[in-house]
JSON list of C-alpha atoms in Angstrom, two decimals:
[
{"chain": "D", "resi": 148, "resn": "UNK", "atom": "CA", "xyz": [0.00, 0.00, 0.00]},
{"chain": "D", "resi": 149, "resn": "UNK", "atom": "CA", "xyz": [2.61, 2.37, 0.50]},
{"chain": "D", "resi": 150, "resn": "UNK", "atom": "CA", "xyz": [4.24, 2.17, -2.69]},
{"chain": "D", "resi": 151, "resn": "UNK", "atom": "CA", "xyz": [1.46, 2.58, -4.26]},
{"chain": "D", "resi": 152, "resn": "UNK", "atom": "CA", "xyz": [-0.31, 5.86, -2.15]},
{"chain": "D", "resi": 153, "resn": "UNK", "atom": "CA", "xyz": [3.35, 6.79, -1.00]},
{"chain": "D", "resi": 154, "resn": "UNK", "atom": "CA", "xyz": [2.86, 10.80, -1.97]},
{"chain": "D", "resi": 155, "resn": "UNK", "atom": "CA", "xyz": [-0.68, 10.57, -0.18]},
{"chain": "D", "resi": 156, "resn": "UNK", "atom": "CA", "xyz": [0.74, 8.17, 3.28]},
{"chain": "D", "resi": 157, "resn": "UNK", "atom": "CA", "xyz": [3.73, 11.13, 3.02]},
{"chain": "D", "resi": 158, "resn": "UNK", "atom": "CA", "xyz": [1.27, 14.21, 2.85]},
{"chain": "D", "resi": 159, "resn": "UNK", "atom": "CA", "xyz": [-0.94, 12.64, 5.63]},
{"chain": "D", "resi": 160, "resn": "UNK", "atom": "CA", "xyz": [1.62, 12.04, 8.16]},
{"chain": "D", "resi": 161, "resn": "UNK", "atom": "CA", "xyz": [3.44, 15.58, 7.69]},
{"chain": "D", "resi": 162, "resn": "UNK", "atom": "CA", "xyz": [-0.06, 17.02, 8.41]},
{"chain": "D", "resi": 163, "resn": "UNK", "atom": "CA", "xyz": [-0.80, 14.53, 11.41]},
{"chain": "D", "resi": 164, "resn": "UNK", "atom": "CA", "xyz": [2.65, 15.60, 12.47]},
{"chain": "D", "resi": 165, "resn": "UNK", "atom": "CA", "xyz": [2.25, 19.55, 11.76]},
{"chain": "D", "resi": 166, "resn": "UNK", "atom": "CA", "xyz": [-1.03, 19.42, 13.37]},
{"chain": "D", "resi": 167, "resn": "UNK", "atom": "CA", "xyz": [0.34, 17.69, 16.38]},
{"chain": "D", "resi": 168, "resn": "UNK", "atom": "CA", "xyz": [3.22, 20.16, 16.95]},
{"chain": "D", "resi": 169, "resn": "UNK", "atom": "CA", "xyz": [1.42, 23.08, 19.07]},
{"chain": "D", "resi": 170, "resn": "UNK", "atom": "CA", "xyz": [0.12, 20.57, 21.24]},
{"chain": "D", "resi": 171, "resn": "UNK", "atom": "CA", "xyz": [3.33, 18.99, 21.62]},
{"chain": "D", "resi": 172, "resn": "UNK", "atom": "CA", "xyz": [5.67, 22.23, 22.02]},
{"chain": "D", "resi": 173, "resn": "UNK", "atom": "CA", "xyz": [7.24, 22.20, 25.12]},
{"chain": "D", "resi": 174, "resn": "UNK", "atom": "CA", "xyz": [7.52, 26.24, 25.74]},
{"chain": "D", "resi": 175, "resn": "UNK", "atom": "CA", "xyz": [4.53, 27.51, 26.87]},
{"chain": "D", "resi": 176, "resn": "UNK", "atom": "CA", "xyz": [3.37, 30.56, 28.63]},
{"chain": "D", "resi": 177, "resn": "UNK", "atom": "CA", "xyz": [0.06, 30.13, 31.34]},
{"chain": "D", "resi": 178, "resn": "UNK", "atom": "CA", "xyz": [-2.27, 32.37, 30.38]},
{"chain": "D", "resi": 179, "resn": "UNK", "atom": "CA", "xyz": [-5.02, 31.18, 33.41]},
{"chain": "D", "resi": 180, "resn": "UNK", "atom": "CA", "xyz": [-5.31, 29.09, 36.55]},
{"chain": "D", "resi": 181, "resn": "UNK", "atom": "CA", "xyz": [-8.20, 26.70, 37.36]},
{"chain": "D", "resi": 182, "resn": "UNK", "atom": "CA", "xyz": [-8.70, 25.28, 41.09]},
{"chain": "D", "resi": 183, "resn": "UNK", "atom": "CA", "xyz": [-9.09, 21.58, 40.90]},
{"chain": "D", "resi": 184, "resn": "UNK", "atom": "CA", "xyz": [-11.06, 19.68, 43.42]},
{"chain": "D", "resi": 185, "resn": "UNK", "atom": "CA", "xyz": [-12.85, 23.16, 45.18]},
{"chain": "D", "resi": 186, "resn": "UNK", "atom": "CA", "xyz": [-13.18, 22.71, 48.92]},
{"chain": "D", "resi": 187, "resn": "UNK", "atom": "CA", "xyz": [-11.79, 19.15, 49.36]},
{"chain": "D", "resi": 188, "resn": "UNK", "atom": "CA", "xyz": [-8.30, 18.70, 50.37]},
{"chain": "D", "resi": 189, "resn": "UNK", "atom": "CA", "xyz": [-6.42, 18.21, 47.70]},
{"chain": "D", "resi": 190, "resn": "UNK", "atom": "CA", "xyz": [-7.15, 21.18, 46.31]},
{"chain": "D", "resi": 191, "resn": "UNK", "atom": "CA", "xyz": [-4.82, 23.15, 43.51]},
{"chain": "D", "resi": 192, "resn": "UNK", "atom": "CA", "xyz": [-4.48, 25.27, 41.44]},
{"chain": "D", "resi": 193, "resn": "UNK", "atom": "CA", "xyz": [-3.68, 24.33, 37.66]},
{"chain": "D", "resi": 194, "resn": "UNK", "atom": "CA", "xyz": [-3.09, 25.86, 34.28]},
{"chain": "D", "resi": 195, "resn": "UNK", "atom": "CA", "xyz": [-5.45, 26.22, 32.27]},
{"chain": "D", "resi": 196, "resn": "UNK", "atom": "CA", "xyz": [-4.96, 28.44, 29.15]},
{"chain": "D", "resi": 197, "resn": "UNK", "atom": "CA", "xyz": [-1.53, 28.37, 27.44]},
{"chain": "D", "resi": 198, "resn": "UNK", "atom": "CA", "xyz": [0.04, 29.83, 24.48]},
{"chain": "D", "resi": 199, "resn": "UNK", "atom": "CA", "xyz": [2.86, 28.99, 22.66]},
{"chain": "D", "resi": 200, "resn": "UNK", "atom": "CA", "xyz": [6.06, 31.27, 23.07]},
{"chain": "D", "resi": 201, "resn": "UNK", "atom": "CA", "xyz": [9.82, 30.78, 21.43]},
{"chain": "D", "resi": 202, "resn": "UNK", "atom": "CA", "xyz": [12.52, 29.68, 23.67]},
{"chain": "D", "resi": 203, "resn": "UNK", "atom": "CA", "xyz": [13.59, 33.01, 24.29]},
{"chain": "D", "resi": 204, "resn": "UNK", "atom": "CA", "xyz": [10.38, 34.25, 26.20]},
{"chain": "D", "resi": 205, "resn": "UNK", "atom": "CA", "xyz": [9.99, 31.25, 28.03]},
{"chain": "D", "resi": 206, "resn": "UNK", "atom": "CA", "xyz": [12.49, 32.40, 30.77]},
{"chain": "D", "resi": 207, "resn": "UNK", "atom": "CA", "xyz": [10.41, 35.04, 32.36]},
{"chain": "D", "resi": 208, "resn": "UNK", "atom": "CA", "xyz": [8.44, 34.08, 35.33]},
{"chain": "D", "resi": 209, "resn": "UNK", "atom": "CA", "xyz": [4.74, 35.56, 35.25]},
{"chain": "D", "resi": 210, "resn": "UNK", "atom": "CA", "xyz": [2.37, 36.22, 38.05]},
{"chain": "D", "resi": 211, "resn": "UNK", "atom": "CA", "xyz": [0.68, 32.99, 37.34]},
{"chain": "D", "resi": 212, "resn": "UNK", "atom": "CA", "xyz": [3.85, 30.96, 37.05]},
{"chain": "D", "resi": 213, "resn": "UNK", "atom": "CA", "xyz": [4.62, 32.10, 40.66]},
{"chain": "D", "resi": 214, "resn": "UNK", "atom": "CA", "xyz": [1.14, 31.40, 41.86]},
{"chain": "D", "resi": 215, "resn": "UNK", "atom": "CA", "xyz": [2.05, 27.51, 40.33]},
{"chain": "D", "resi": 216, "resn": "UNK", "atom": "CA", "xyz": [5.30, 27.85, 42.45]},
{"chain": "D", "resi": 217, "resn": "UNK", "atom": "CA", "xyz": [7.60, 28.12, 39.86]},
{"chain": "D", "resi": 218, "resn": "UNK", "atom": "CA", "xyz": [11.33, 29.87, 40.86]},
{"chain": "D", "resi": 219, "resn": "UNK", "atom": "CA", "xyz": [12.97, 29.12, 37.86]},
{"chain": "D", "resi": 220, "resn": "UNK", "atom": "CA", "xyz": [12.54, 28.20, 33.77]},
{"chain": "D", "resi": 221, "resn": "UNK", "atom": "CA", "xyz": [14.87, 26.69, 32.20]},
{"chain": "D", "resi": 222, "resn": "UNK", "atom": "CA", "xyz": [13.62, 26.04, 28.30]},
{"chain": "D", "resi": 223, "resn": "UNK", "atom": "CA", "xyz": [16.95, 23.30, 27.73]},
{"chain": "D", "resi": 224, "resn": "UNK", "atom": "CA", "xyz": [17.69, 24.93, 24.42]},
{"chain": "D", "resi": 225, "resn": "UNK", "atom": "CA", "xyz": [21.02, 22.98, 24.36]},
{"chain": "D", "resi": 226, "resn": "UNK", "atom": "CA", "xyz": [19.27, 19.58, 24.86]},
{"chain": "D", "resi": 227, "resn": "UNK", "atom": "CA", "xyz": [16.33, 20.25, 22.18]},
{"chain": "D", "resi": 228, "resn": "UNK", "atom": "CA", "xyz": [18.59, 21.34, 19.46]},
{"chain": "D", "resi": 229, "resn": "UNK", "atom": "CA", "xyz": [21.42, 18.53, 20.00]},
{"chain": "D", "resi": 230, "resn": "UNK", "atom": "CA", "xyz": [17.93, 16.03, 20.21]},
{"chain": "D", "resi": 231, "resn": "UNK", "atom": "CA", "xyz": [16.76, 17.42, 16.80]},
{"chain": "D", "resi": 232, "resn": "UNK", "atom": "CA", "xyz": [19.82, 17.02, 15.11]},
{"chain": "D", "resi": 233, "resn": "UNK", "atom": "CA", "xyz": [19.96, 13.08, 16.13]},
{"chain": "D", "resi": 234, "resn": "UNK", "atom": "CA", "xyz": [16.92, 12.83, 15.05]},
{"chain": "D", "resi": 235, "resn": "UNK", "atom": "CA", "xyz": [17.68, 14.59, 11.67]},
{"chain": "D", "resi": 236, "resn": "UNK", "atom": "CA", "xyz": [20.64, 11.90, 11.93]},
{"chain": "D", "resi": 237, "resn": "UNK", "atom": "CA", "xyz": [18.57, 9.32, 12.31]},
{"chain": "D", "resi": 238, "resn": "UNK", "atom": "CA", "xyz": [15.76, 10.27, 9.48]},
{"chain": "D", "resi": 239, "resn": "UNK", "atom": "CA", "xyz": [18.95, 10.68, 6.93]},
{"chain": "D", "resi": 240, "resn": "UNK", "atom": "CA", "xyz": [20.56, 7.64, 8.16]},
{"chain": "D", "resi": 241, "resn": "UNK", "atom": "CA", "xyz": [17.64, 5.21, 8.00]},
{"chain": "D", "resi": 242, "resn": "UNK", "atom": "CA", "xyz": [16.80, 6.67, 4.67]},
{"chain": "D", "resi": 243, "resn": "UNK", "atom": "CA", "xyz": [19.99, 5.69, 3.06]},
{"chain": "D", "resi": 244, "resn": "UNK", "atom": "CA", "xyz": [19.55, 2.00, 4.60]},
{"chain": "D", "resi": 245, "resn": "UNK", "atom": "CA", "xyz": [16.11, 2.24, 2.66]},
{"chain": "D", "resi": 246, "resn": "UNK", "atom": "CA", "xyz": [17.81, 3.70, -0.12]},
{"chain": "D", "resi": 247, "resn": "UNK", "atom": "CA", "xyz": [20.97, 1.14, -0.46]},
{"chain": "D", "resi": 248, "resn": "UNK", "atom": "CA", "xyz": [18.20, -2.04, -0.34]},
{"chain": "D", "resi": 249, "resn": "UNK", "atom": "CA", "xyz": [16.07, -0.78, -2.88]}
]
């Protein structure tokens, strides 16, 4: 099936995978709280409305993040570029194994 619909399988899984990405992004700014579980005692607060910010904004610490508790955000910009490129690696690497047995 794939070599037959293998422009269509392509195009659906890039949108699956496009589509996917803004849930998936890990840097994101709360935008509102909700309390969970009103009046019994485990009780919290969570987030509840988030947008999507570059790496670069992540770092400051709102009102709300401090409400949550947070002291400190690190967005591991090091770590999620060096992870992308092995899994650029990867992609290019199996590719040429496909490539070399076809």
């Amino acid at each position: 099936m794939f070599q037959r619909h293998h422009d269509l399988t392509v195009a659906t899984l890039s949108g699956f995978l496009l589509g996917s990405l803004s849930i998936v992004w890990p840097w994101k700014e709360v935008l509102s709280l909700r309390t969970v579980h009103a009046g019994r005692p485990d009780e919290h607060l969570e987030p509840f409305l988030r947008r999507n910010v570059l790496p670069g904004d992540y770092t400051t610490i709102t009102e709300l993040d401090a409400q949550l508790g947070v002291v400190d955000k690190d967005p591991h910009l090091l770590g999620a570029i060096v992870l992308a490129v092995v899994g650029a690696a990867l992609l290019l690497g199996l590719e040429r194994l496909g490539a070399d047995r076809a």
